[in-house]
Short mmCIF file of C-alpha atoms and ligand atoms in Angstrom, two decimals:
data_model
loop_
_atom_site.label_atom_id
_atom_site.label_comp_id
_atom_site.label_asym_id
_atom_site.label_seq_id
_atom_site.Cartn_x
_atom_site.Cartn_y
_atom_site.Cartn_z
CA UNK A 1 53.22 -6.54 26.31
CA UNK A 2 51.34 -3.17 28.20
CA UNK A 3 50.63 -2.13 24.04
CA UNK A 4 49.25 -5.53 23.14
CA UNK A 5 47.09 -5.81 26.07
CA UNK A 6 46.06 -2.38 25.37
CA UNK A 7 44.84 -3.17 21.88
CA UNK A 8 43.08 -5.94 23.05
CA UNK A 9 41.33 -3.80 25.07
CA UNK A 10 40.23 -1.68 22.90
CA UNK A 11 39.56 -4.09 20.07
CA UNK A 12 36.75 -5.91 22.28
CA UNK A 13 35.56 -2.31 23.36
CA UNK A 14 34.71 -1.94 19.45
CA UNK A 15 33.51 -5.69 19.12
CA UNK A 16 31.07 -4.14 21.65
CA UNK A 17 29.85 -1.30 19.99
CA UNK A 18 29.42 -3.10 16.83
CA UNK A 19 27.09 -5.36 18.35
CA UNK A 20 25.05 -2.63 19.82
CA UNK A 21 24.25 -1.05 16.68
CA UNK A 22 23.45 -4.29 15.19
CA UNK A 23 20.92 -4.78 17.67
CA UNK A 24 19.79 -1.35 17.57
CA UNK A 25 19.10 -2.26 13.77
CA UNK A 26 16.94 -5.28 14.96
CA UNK A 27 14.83 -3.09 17.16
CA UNK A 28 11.57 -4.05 17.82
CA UNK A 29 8.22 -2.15 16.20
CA UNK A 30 7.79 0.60 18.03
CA UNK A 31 4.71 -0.40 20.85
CA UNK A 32 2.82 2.81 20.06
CA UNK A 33 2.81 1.61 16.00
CA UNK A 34 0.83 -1.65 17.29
CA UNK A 35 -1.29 -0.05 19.56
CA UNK A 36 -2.78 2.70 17.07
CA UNK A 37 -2.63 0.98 14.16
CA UNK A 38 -5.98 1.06 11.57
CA UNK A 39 -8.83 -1.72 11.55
CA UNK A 40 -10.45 -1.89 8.11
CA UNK A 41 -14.13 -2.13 7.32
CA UNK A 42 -14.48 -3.65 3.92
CA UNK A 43 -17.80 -2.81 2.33
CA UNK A 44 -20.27 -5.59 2.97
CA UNK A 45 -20.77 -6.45 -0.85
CA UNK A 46 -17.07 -6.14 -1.42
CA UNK A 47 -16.03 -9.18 -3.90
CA UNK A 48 -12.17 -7.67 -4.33
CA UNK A 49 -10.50 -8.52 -0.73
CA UNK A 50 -6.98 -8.00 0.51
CA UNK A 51 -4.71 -10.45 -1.22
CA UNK A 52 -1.06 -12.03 -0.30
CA UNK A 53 1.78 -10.04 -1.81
CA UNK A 54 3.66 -13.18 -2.73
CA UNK A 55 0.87 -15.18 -4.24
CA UNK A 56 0.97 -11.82 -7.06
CA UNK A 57 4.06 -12.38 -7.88
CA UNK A 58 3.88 -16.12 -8.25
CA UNK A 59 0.58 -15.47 -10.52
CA UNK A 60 2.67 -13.20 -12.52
CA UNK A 61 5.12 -13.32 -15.49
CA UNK A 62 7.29 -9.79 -16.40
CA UNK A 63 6.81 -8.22 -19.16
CA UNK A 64 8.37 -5.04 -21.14
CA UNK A 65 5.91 -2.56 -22.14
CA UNK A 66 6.10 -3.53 -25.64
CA UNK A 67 4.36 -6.59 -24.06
CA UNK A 68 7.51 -8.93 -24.62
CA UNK A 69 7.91 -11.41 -21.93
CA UNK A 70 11.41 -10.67 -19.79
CA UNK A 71 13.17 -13.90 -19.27
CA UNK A 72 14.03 -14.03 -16.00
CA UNK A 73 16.75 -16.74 -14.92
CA UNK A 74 15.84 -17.31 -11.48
CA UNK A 75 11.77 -17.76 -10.52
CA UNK A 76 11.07 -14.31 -9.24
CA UNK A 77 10.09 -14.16 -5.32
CA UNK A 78 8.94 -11.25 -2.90
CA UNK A 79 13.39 -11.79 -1.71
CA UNK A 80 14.12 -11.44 -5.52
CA UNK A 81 11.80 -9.28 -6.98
CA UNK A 82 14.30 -6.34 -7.57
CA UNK A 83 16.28 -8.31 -9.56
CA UNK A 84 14.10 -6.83 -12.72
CA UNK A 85 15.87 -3.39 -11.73
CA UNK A 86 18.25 -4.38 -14.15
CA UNK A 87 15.84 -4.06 -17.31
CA UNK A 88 16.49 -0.87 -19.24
CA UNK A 89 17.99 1.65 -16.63
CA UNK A 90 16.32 0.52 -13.52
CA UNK A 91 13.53 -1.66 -14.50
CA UNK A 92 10.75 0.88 -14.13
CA UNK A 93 9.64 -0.21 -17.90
CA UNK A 94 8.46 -3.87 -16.44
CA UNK A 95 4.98 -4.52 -15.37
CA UNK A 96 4.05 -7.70 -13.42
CA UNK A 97 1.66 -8.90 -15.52
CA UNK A 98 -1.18 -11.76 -14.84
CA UNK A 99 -0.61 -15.32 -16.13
CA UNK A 100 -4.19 -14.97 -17.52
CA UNK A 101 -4.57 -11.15 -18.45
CA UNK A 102 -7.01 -8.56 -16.99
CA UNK A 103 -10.32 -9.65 -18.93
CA UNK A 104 -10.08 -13.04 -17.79
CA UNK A 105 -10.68 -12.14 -14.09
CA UNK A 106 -9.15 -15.32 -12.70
CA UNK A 107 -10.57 -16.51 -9.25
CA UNK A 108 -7.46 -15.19 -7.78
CA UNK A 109 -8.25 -11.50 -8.30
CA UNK A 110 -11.12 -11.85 -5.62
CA UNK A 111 -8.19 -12.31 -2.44
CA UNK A 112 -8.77 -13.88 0.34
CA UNK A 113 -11.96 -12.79 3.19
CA UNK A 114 -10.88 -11.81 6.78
CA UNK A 115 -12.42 -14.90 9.25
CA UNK A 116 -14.80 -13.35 11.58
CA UNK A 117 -11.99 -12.12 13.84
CA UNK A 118 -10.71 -10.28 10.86
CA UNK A 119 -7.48 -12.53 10.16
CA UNK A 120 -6.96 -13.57 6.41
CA UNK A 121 -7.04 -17.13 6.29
CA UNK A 122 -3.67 -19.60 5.33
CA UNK A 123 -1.92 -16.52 6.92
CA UNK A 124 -2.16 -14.73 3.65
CA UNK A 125 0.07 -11.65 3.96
CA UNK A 126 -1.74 -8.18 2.48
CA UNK A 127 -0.38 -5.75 4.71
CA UNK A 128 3.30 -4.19 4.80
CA UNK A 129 3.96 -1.36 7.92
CA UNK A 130 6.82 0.63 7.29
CA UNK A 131 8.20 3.47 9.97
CA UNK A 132 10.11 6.33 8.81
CA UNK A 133 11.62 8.78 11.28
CA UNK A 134 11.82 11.81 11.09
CA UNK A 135 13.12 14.95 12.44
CA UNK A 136 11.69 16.65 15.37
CA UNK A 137 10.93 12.76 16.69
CA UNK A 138 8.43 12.18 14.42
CA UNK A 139 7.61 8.88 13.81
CA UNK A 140 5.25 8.03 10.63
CA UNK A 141 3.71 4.89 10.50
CA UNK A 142 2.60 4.05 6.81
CA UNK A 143 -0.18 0.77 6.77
CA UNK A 144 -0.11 -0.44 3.02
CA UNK A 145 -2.69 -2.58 1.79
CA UNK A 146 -2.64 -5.18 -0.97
CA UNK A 147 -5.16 -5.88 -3.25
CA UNK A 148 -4.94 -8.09 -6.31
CA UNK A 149 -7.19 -6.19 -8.54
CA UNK A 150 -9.51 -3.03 -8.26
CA UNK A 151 -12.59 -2.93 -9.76
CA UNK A 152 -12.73 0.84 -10.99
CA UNK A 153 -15.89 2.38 -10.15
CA UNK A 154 -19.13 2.63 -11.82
CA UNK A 155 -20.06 5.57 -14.44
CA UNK A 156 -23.82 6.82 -12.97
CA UNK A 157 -24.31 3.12 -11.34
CA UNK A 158 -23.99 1.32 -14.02
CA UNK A 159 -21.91 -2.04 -14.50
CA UNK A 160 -21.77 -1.50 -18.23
CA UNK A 161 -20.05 1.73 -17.39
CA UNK A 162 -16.97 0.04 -15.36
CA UNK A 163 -13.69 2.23 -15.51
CA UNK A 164 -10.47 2.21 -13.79
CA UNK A 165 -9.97 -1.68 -13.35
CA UNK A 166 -6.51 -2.44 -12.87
CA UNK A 167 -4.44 -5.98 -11.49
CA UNK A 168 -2.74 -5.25 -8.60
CA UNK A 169 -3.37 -2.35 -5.93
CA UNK A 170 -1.36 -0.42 -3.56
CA UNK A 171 -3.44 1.76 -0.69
CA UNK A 172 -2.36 2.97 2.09
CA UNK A 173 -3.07 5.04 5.53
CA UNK A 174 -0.34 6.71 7.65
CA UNK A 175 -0.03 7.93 11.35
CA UNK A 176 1.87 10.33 12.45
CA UNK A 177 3.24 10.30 15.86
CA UNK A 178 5.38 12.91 17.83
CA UNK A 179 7.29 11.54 20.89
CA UNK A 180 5.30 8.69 20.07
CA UNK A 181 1.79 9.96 20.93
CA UNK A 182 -0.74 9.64 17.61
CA UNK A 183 -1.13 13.62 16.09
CA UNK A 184 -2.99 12.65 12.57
CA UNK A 185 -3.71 10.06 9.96
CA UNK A 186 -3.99 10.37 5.96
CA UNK A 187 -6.19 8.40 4.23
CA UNK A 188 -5.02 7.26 0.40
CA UNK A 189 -8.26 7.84 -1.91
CA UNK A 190 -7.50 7.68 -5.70
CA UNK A 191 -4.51 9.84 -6.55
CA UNK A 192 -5.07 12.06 -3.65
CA UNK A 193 -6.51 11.41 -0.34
CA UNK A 194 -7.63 13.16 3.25
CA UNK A 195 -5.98 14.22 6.37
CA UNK A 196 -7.67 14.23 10.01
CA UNK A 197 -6.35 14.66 13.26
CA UNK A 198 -5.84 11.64 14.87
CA UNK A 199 -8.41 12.59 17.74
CA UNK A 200 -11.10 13.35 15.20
CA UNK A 201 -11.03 10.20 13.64
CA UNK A 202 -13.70 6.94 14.88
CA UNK A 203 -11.78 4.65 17.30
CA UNK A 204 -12.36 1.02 16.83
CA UNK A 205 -14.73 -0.16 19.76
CA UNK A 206 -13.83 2.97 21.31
CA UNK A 207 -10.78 2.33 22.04
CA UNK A 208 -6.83 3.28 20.53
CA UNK A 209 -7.43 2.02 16.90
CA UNK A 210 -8.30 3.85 13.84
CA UNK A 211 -11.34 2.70 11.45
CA UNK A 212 -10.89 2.76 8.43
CA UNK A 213 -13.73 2.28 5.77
CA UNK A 214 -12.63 0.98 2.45
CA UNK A 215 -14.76 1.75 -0.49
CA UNK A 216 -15.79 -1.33 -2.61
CA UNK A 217 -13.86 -2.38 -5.49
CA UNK A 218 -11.31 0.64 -5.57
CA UNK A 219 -10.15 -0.08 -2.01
CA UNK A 220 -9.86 3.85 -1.29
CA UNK A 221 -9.81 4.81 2.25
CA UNK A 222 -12.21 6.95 4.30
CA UNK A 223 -12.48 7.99 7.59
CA UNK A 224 -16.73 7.83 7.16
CA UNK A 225 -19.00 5.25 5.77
CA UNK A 226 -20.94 5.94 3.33
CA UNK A 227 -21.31 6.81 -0.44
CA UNK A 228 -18.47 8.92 -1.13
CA UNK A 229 -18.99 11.02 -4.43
CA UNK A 230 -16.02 11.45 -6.71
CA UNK A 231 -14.83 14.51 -8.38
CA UNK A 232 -12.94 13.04 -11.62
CA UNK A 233 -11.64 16.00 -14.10
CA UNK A 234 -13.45 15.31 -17.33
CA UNK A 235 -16.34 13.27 -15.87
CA UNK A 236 -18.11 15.85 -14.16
CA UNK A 237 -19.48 17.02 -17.65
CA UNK A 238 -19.70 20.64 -17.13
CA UNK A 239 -20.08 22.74 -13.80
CA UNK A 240 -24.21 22.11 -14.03
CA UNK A 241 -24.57 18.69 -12.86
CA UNK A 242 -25.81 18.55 -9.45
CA UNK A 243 -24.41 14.92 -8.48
CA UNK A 244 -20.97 13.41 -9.39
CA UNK A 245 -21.42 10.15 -11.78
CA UNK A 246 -18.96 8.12 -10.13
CA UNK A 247 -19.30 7.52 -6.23
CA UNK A 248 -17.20 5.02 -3.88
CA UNK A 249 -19.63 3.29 -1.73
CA UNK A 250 -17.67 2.46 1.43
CA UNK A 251 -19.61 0.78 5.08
CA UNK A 252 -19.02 -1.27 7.91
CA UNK A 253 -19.04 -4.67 5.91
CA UNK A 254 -16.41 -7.47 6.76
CA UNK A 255 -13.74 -6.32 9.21
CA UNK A 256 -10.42 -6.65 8.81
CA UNK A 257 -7.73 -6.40 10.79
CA UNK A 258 -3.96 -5.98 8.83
CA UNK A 259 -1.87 -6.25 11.97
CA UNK A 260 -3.25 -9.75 11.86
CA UNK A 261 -0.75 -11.25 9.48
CA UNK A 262 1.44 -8.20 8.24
CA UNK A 263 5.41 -7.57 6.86
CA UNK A 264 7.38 -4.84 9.56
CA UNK A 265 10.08 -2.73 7.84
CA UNK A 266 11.98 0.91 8.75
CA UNK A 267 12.85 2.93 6.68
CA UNK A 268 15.59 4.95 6.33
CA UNK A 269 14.97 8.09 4.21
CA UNK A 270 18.48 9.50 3.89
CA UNK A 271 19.59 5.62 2.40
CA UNK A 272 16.43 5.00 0.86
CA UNK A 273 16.82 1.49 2.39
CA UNK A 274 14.01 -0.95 3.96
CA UNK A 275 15.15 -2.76 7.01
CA UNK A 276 13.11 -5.90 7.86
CA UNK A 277 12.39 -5.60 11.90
CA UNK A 278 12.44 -9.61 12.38
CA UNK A 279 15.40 -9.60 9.68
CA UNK A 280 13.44 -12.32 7.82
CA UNK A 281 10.89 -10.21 6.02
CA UNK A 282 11.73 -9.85 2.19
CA UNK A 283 12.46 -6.64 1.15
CA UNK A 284 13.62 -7.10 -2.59
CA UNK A 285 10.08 -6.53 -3.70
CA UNK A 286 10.10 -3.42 -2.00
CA UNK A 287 12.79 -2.37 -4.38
CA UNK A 288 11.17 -3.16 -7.02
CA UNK A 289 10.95 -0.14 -9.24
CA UNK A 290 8.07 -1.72 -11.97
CA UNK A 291 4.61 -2.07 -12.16
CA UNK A 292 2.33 -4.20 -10.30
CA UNK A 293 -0.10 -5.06 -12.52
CA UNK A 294 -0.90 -5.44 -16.43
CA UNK A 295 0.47 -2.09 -18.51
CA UNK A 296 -2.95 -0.66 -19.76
CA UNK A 297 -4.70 -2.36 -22.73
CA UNK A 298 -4.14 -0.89 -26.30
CA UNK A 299 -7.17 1.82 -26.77
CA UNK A 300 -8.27 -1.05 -29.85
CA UNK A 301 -8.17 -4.15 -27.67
CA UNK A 302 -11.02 -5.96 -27.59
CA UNK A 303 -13.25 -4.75 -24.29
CA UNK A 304 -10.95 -1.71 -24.08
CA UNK A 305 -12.67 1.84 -23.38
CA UNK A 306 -12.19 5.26 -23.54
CA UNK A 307 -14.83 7.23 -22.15
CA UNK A 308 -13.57 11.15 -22.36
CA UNK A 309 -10.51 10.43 -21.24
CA UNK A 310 -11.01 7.46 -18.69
CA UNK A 311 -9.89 4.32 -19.40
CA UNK A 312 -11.71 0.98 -18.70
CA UNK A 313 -8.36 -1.63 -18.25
CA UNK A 314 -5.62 0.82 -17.34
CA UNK A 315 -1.96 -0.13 -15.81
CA UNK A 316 -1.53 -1.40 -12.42
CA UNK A 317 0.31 1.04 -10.04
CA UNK A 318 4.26 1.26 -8.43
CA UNK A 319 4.91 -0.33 -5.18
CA UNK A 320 5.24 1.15 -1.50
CA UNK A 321 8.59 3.49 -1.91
CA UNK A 322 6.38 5.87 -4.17
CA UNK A 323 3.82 6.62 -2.05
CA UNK A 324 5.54 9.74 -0.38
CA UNK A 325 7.68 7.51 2.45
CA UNK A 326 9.85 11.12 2.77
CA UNK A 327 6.87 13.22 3.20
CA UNK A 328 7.30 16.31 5.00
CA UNK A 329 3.61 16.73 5.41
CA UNK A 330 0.84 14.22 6.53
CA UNK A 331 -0.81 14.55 3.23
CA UNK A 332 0.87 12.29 0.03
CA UNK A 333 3.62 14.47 -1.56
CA UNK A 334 1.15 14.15 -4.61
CA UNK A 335 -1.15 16.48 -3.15
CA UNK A 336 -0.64 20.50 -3.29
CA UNK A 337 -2.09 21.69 -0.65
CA UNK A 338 -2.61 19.68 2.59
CA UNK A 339 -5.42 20.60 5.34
CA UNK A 340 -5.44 18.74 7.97
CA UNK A 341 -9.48 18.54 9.29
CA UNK A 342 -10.32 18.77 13.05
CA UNK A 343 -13.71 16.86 12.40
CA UNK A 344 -15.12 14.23 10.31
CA UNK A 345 -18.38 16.39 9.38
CA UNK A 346 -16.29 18.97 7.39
C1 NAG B 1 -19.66 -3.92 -4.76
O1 NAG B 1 -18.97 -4.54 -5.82
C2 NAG B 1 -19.49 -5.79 -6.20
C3 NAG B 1 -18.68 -6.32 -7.37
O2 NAG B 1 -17.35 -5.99 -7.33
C4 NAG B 1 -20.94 -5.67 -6.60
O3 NAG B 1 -21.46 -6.97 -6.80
C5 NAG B 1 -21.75 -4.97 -5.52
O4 NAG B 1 -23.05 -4.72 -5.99
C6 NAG B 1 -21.09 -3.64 -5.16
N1 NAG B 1 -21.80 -2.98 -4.07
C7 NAG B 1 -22.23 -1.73 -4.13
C8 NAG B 1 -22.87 -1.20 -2.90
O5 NAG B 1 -22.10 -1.02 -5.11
C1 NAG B 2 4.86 -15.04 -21.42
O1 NAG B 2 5.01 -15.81 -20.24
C2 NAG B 2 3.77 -16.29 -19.73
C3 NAG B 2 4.02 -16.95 -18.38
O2 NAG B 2 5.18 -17.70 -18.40
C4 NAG B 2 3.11 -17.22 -20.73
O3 NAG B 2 1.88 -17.65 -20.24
C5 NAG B 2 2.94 -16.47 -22.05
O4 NAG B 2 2.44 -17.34 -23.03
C6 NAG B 2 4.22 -15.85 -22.53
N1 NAG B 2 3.94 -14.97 -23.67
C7 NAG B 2 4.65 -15.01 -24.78
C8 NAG B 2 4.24 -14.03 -25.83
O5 NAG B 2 5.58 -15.78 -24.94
C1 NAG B 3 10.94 3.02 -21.07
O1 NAG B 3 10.49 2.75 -22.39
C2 NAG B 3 10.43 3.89 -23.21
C3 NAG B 3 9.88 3.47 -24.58
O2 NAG B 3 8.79 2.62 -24.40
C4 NAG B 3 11.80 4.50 -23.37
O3 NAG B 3 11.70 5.70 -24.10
C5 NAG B 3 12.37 4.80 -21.99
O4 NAG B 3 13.71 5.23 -22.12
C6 NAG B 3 12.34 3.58 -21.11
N1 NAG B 3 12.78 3.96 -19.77
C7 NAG B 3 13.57 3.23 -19.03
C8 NAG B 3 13.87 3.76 -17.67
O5 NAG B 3 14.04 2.15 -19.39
C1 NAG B 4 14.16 5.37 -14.00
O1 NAG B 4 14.70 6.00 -15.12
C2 NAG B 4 13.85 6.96 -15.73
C3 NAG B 4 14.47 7.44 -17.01
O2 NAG B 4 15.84 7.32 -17.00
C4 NAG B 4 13.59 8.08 -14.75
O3 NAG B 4 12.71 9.01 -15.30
C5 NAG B 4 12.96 7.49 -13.48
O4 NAG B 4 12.81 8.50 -12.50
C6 NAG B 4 13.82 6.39 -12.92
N1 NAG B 4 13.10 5.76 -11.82
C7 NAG B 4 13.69 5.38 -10.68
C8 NAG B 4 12.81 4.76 -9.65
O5 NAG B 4 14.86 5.52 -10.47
C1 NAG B 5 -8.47 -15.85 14.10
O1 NAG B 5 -8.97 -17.04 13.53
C2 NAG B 5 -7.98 -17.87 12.92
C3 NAG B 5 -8.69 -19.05 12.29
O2 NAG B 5 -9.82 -18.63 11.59
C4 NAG B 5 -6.96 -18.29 13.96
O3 NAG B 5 -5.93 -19.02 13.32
C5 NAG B 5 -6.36 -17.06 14.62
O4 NAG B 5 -5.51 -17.44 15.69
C6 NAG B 5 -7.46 -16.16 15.18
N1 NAG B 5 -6.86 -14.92 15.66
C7 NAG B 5 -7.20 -14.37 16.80
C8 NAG B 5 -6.52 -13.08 17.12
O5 NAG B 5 -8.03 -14.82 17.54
C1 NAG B 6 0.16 -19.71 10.21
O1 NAG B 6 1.37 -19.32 10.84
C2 NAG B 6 1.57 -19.95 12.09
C3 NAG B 6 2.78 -19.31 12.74
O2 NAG B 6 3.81 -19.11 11.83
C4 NAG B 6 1.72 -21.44 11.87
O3 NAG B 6 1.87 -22.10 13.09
C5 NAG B 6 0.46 -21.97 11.16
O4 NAG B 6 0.63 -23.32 10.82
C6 NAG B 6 0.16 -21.18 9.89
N1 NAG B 6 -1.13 -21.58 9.36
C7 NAG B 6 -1.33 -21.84 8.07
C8 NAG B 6 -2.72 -22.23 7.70
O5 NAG B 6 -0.46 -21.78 7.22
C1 NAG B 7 -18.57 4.49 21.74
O1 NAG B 7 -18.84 5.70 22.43
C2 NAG B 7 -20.00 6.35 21.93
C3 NAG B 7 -20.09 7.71 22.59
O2 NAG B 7 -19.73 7.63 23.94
C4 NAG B 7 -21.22 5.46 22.21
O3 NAG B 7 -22.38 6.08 21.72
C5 NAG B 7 -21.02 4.13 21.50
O4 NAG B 7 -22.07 3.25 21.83
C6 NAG B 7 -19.71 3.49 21.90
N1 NAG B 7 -19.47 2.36 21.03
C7 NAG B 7 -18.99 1.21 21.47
C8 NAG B 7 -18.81 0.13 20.43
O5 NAG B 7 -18.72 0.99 22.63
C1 NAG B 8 -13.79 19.52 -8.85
O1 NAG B 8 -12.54 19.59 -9.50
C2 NAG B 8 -12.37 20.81 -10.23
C3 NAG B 8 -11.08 20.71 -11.00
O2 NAG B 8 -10.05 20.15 -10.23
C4 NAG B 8 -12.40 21.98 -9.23
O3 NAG B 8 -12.27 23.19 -9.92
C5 NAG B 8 -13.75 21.97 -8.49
O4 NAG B 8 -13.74 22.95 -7.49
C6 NAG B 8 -13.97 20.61 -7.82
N1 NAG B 8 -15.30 20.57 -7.24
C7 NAG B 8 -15.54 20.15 -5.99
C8 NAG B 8 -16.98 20.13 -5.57
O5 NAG B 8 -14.65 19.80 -5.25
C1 NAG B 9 13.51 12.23 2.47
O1 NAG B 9 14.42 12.12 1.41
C2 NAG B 9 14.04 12.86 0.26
C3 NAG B 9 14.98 12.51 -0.87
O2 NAG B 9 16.29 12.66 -0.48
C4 NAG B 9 14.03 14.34 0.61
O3 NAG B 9 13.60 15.11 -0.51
C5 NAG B 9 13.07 14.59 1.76
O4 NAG B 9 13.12 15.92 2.20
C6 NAG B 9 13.41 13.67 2.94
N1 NAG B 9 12.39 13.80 3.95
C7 NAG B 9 12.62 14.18 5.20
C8 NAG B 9 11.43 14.24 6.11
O5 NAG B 9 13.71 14.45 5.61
#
């Protein structure tokens, strides 16, 4: 009788514990991650705005890259979406293509405006935050913004001259914290991007939030308004020219504000798994390892160009778990060196 009342005892002490990790997997999003999290400026002539993540994949069919449509059994949803991992090896052949194709610039590519409090309207989520923690009680906060399409910039100004469009776009800011106090903040721009410390960066109406100032069209991310010249490889034709030809013109336009209506996940690096902090967010999207947007046009389709080596319609980019969520630096593990600047003049 003593044993059995013994392992009672000690079953109900692990019942216990059990339930204490699962509600230490339900924790809450950090306060500090609310409290310093960006505001966005869209520039005031933007016509591209942030754009729910679900209504993509509802306007989208899969595809292979061969441009064969990938019968899918079940209609594919943001809970679902990593279902295609199962094409070829792991599905990173599929792109999420538009119902309607890239040329046809269907109304839904323009998103939705921010309200003049900077909410999207019909709760239209564009925004995922993701933590990752890391060692030495680091904390990075990664902001990821959705965009249906970006309009690629314009060569020397000129509409004619429109490169770089693509359906479907992924940017993102992070913040790093230590012991939960905000240290610095990278800002995605293109393939690269710039790091500040986070007291060197503008505060939102003075006070604990970042601004952020989103270029028009390409949605790249800048700590300054402003026209914010390019330096493409290939485009700067020759070491003489004493302006670049392609500039992102970024200002304080519409605000937005992505906490408004935003997805909360963790991250766990050493699983590589996403962890929904209401454990009702989907997360199968976020394992989706494909494209999300059209693959690039065919160099010979009709309206397709090829300008020294940029492209007009080129392939829409890979979700949030490439951006660098491991980083050991603040910059984008894309970069090769990263600098973190003390002021926003330099
Ligand atoms: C911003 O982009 C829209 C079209 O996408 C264009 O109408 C507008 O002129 C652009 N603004 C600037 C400052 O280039
Ligand atoms: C592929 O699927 C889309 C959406 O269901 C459809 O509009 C399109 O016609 C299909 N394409 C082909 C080649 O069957
Ligand atoms: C992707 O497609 C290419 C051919 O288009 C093929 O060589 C490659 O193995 C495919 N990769 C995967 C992961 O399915
Ligand atoms: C998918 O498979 C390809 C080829 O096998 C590989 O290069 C690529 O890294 C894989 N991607 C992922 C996300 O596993
Ligand atoms: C912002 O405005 C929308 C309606 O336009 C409203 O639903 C929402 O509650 C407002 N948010 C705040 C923070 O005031
Ligand atoms: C937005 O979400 C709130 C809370 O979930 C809900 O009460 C409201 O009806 C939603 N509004 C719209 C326009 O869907
Ligand atoms: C923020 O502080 C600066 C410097 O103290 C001041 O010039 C500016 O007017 C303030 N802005 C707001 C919105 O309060
Ligand atoms: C532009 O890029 C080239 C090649 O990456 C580099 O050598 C050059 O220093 C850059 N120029 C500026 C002004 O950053
Ligand atoms: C995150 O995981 C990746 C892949 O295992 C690893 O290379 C990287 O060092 C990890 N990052 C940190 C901060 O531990």
């Amino acid at each position: 009788m003593r044993v059995w009342q013994d392992y009672l005892v000690s079953f109900s002490l692990i019942a216990v514990s059990v339930s204490a990790i699962g509600l230490e997997k339900r924790a809450t999003v950090p306060a500090f991650v609310r409290q310093f999290a960006p505001v966005v400026f869209l520039e005031s002539t933007e016509a591209f705005f942030p754009s729910s993540i679900a209504q993509q994949v509802a306007n989208s069919h899969p595809e292979d890259f061969a441009g064969r449509n990938l019968s899918s059994r079940a209609s594919l949803t943001l809970a679902n979406l990593n279902s295609l991992n199962t094409f070829g090896s792991n599905g990173s052949n599929v792109s999420l293509t538009s119902d309607q194709g890239i040329r046809a610039l269907p109304s839904w590519f323009h998103g939705a405006k921010p309200t003049t409090n900077g909410s999207l309207p019909g709760n239209t989520t564009a925004t995922a935050v993701v933590t990752v923690s890391k060692p030495n009680n680091i904390l990075d906060a990664f902001f990821f913004f959705f965009y249906a399409y970006n309009r690629g910039d314009w060569i020397f100004g000129l509409p004619i001259l429109e490169l770089g469009d693509h359906v479907g776009d992924w940017e993102h800011v992070m913040v790093r914290f230590q012991n939960g106090t905000p240290q610095a903040m990278w800002y995605s721009q293109h393939s690269g991007g710039q790091a500040f410390t986070f007291s060197a960066v503008q505060k939102f109406n003075n006070g604990s939030r970042p601004v952020v100032y989103c270029a028009n069209g390409t949605h790249a991310n800048y700590a300054t308004p402003g026209p914010h010249p390019l330096n493409i490889t290939g485009l700067n034709l020759g070491t003489g020219l004493p302006i670049s030809p392609v500039t992102d013109e970024a200002g304080r336009g519409t605000l937005w504000d992505p906490l408004a209506n935003a997805f909360f996940y963790a991250f766990d690096n050493a699983t590589q798994k996403f962890t929904a902090y209401n454990g009702q967010d989907p997360t199968g999207w976020l394992d989706f390892n494909g494209l999300w947007g059209d693959l690039q046009l065919p160099l010979n389709a009709a309206g397709q160009v090829d300008l020294l080596g940029q492209i007009k319609y080129v392939s829409g980019p890979t979700g949030p778990k490439f951006k660098g969520l491991g980083r050991a630096n603040v910059c984008n593990t894309d970069v090769s060196s990263c600098v973190i600047l003390n002021s926003l003049g330099a």
